[in-house]
CSV table of C-alpha atoms in Angstrom, one decimal:
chain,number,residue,atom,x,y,z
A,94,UNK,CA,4.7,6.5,18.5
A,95,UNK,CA,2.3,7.3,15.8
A,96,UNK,CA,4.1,7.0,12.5
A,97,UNK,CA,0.6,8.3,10.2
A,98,UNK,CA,-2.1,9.7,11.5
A,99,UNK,CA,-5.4,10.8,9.8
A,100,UNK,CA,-7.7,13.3,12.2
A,101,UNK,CA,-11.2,14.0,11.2
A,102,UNK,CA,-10.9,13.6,7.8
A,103,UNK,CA,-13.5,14.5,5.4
A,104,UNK,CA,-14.1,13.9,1.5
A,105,UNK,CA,-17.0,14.9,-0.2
A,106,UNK,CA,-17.8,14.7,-4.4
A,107,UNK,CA,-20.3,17.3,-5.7
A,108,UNK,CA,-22.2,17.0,-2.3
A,109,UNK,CA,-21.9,13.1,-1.6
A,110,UNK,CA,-20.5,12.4,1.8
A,111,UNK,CA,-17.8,9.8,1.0
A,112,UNK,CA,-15.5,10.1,4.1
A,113,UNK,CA,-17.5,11.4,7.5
A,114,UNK,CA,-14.6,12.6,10.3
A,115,UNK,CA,-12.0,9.8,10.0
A,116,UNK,CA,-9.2,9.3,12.5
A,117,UNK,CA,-6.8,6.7,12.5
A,118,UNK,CA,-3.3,6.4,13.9
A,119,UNK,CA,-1.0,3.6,12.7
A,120,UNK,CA,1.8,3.1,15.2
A,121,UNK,CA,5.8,2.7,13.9
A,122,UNK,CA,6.3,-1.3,12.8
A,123,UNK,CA,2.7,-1.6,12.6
A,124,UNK,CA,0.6,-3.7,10.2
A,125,UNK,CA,-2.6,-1.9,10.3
A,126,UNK,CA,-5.4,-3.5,8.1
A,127,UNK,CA,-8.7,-1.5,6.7
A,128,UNK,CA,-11.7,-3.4,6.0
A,129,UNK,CA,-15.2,-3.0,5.6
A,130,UNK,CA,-17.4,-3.6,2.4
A,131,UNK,CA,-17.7,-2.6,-1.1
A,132,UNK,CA,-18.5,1.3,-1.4
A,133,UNK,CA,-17.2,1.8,2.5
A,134,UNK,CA,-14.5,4.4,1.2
A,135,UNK,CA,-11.5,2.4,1.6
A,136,UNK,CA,-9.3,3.7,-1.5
A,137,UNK,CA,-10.9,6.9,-1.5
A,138,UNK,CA,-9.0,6.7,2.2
A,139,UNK,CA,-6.0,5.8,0.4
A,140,UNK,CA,-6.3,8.6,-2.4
A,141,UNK,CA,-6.7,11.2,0.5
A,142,UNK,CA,-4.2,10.1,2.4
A,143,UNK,CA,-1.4,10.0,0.1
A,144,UNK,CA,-2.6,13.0,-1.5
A,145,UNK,CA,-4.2,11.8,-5.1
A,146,UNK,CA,-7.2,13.4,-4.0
A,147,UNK,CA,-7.8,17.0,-1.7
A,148,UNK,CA,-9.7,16.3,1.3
A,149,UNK,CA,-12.3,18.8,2.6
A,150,UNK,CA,-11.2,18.6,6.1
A,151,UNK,CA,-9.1,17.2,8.8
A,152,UNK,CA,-5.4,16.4,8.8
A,153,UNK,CA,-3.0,14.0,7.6
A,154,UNK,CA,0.7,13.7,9.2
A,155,UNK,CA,3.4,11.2,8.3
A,156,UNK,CA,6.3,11.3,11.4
A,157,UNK,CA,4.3,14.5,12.9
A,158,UNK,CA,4.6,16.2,9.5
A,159,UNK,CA,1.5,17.4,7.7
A,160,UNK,CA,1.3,16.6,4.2
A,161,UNK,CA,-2.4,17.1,3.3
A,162,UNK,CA,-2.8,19.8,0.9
A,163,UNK,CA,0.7,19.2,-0.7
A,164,UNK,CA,1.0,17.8,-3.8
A,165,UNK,CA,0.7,13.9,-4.4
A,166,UNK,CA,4.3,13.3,-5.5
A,167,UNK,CA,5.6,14.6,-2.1
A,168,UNK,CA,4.5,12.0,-0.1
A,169,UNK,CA,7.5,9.6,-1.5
A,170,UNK,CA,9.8,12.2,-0.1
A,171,UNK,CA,8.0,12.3,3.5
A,172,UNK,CA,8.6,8.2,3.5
A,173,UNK,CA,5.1,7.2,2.1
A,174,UNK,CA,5.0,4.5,-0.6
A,175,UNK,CA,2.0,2.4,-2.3
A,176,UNK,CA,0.6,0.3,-4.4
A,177,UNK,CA,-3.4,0.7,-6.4
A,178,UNK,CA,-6.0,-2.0,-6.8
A,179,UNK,CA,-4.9,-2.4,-10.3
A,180,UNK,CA,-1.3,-2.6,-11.7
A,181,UNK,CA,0.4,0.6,-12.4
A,182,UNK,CA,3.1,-0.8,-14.6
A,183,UNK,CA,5.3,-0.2,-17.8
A,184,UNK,CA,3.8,-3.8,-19.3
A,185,UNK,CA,5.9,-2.9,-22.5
A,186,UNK,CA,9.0,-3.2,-20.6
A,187,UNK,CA,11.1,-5.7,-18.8
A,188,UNK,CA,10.9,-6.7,-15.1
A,189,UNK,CA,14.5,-5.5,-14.7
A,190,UNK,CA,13.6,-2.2,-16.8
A,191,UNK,CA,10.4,-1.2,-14.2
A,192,UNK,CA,12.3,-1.8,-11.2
A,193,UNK,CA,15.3,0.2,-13.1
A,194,UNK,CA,12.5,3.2,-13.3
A,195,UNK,CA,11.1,2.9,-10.0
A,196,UNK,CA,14.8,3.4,-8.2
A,197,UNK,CA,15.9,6.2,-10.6
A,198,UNK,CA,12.9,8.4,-9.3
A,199,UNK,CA,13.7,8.5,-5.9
A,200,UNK,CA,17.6,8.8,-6.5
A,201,UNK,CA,19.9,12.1,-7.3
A,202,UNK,CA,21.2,10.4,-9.9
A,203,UNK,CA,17.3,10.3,-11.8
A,204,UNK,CA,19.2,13.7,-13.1
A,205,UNK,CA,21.6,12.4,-15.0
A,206,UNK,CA,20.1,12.5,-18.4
A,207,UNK,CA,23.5,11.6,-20.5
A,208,UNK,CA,24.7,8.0,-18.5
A,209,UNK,CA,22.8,4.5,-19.7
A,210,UNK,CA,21.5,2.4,-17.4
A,211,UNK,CA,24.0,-0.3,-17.8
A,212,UNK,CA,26.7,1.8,-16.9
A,213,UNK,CA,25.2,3.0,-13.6
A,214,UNK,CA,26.7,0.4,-11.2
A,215,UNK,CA,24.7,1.7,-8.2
A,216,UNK,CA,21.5,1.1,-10.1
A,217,UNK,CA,22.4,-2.1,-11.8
A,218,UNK,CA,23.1,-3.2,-7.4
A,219,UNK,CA,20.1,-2.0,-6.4
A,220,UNK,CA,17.9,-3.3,-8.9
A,221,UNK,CA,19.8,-6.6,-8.5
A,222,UNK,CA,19.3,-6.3,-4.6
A,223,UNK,CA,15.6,-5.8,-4.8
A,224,UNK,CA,14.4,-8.8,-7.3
A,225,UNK,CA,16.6,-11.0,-5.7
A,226,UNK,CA,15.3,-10.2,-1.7
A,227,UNK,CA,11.7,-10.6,-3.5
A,228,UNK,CA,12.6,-13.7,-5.4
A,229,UNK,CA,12.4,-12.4,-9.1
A,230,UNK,CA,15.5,-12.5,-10.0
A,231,UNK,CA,14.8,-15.5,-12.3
A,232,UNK,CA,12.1,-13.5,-14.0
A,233,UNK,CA,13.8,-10.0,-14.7
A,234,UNK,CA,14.3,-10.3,-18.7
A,235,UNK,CA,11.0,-10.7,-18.9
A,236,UNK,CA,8.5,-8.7,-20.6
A,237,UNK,CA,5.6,-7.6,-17.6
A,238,UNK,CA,2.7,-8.5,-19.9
A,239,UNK,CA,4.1,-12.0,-20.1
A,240,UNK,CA,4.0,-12.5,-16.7
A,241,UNK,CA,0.9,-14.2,-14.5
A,242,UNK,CA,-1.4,-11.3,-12.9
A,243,UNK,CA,0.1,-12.4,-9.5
A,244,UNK,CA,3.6,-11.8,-10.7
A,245,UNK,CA,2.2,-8.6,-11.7
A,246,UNK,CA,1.1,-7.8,-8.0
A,247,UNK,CA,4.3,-8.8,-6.4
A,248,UNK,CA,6.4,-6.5,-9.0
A,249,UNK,CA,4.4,-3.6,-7.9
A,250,UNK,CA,5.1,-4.0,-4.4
A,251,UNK,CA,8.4,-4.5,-5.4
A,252,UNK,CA,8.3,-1.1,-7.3
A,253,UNK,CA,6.4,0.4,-4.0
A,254,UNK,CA,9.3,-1.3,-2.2
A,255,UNK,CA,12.2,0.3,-4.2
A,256,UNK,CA,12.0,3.9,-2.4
A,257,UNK,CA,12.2,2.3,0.8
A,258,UNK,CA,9.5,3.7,2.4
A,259,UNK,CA,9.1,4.3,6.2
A,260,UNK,CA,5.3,3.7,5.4
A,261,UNK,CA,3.6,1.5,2.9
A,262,UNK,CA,0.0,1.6,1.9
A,263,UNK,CA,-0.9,-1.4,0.3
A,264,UNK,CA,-4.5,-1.7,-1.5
A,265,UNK,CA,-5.8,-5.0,-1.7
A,266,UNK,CA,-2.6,-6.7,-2.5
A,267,UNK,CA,-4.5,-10.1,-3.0
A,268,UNK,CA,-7.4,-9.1,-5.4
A,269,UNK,CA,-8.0,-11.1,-8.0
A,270,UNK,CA,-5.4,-13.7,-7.1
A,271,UNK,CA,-4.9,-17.4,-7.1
A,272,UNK,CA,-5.3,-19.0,-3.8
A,273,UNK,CA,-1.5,-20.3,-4.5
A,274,UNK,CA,-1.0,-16.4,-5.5
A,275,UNK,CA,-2.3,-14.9,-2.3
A,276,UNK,CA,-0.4,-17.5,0.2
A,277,UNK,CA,2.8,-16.3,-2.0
A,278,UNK,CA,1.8,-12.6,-1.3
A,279,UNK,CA,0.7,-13.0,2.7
A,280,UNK,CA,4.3,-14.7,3.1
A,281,UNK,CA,5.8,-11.7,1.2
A,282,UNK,CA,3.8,-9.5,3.5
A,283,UNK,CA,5.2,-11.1,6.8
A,284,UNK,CA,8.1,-11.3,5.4
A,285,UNK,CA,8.3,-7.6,5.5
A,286,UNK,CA,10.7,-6.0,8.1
A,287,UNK,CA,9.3,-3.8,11.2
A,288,UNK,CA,11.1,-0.9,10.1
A,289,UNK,CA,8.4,-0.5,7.6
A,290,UNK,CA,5.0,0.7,8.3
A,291,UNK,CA,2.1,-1.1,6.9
A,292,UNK,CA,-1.5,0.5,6.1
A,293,UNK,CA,-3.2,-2.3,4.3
A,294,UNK,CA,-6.9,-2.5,2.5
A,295,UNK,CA,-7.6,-6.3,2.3
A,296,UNK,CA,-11.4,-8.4,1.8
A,297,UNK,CA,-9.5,-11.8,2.1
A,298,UNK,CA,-10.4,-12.6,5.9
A,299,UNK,CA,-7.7,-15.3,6.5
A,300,UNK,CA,-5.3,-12.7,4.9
A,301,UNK,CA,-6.4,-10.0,7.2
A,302,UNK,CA,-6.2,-12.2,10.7
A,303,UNK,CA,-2.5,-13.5,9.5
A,304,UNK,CA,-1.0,-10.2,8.8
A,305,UNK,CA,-2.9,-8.0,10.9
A,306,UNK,CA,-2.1,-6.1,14.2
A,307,UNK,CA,-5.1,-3.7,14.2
A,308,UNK,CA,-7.5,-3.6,12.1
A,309,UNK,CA,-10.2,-0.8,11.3
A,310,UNK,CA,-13.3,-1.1,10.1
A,311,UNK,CA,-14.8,1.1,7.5
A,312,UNK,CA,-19.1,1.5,7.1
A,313,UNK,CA,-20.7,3.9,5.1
A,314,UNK,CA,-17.3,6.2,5.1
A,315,UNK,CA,-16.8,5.9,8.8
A,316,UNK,CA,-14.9,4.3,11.7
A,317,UNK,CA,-17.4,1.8,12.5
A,318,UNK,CA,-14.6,-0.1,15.1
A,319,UNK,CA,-11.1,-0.4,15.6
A,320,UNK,CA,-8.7,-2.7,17.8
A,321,UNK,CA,-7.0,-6.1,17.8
A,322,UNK,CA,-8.1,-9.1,15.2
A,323,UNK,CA,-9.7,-10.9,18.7
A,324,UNK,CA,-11.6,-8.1,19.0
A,325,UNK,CA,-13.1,-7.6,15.3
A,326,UNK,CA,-13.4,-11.2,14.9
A,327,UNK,CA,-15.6,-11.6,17.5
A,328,UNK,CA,-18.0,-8.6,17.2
A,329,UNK,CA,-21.2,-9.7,16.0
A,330,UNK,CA,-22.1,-6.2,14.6
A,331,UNK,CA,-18.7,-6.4,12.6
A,332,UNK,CA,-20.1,-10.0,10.8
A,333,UNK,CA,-23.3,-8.4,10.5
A,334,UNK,CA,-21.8,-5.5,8.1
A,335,UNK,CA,-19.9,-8.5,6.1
A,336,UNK,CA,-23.0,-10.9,6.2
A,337,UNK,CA,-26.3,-9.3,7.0
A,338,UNK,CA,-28.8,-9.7,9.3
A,339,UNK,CA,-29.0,-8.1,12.9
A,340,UNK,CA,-28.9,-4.4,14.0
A,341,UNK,CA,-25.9,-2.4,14.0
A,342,UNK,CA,-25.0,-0.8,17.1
A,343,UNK,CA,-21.9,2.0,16.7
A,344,UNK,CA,-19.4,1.1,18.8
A,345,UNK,CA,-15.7,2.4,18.6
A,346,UNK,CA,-12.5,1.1,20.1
């Protein structure tokens, strides 16, 4: 069963073609990887998808409801959670205090205006719950700017985490990092229970062949292939959009 699936999608911005007639289904449990190279339309993907920007055409369904054209916020509510190429985080604040936010927006209680933190015992579990599955625990007085730009990464999937989504779109979780950094975040990754959905943009090959299920390639704004990591590894028109050299012949799986 297709838990997201993308049909024909289009994107355009003041008459450049970003997106060209996208589809994509990413099965329940999956861990679906996009890759392609710089200026391939990746996060512009992303944005459509979860609604940060209006597509032009096609459709967008989370659990065979459509969401495109609703507004971005909405998609938390249909199951969809994710993270951005750059930290999206309160650095001003505590560990604790972020993750504290991020589970107060997608709970009833977010409403109640007149009760401290420190006196919500529900919260105070949760929050408790989270850094300790995602081993930072140890790390929750401190202040977010204080800590190392991987620690950064793996509190916002953390945060991404904390309205236990059905479907997770993670974009380029490993940029930037450490090589110690990105083995700690693929193990994170696989750690990850079926019941979540992964849709993952990621340029770290290893990363991608140790994580992935399917993976879909992206050239030029459009499905250039999709299938299994066997089969993208070993197309030679695949290495020749990563590497050069050759002729490119469209082939779709």
């Amino acid at each position: 069963m297709s838990l997201l699936k993308v049909e024909h999608l289009h994107k355009s911005f003041k008459g450049l073609q970003v997106l060209k007639d996208v589809s994509l289904e990413v099965k329940q449990g999956e861990r679906h990887v996009i890759i392609g190279p710089n200026g391939a339309g990746k996060t512009t993907l992303f944005n459509c998808i979860t609604g940060t920007l209006p597509i032009n055409q096609g459709t967008v369904t989370v659990n065979g409801k459509q969401i495109n054209g609703l507004p971005g916020y909405t998609a938390v509510r249909v199951g969809m959670s994710r993270t951005f190429q750059k930290n999206n985080l309160f650095g001003a604040l505590t560990v604790e205090e972020n993750v504290h936010l991020a589970i107060t927006a997608c709970q009833p209680y977010r409403f109640n205006f007149y009760k401290p933190f420190y006196k919500n015992t529900q919260l105070l579990e949760e929050t408790e719950e989270l850094l300790k599955e995602w081993e930072l625990w140890e790390r929750r007085t401190r202040i977010v700017n204080e800590l190392s730009y991987g620690e950064q990464r793996l509190l916002e999937v953390l945060l991404a985490l904390a309205s236990k989504p059905k479907v997770l779109l993670l974009d380029e979780p490993t940029s930037g990092m450490s090589p110690a950094e990105t083995i700690q975040t693929t193990k994170l990754i696989q750690r990850m229970p079926r019941s979540i959905t992964l849709l993952v943009i990621e340029h770290d090959m290893e990363v991608v062949f140790s994580i992935a299920d399917r993976i879909t390639v992206l050239h030029h704004g459009e499905v250039f292939l999709s299938g299994a990591p066997e089969q993208i590894k070993g197309d030679e028109n695949v290495k020749a959009i990563y590497f050069g050299g050759g002729t490119l012949q469209h082939a779709q799986g």
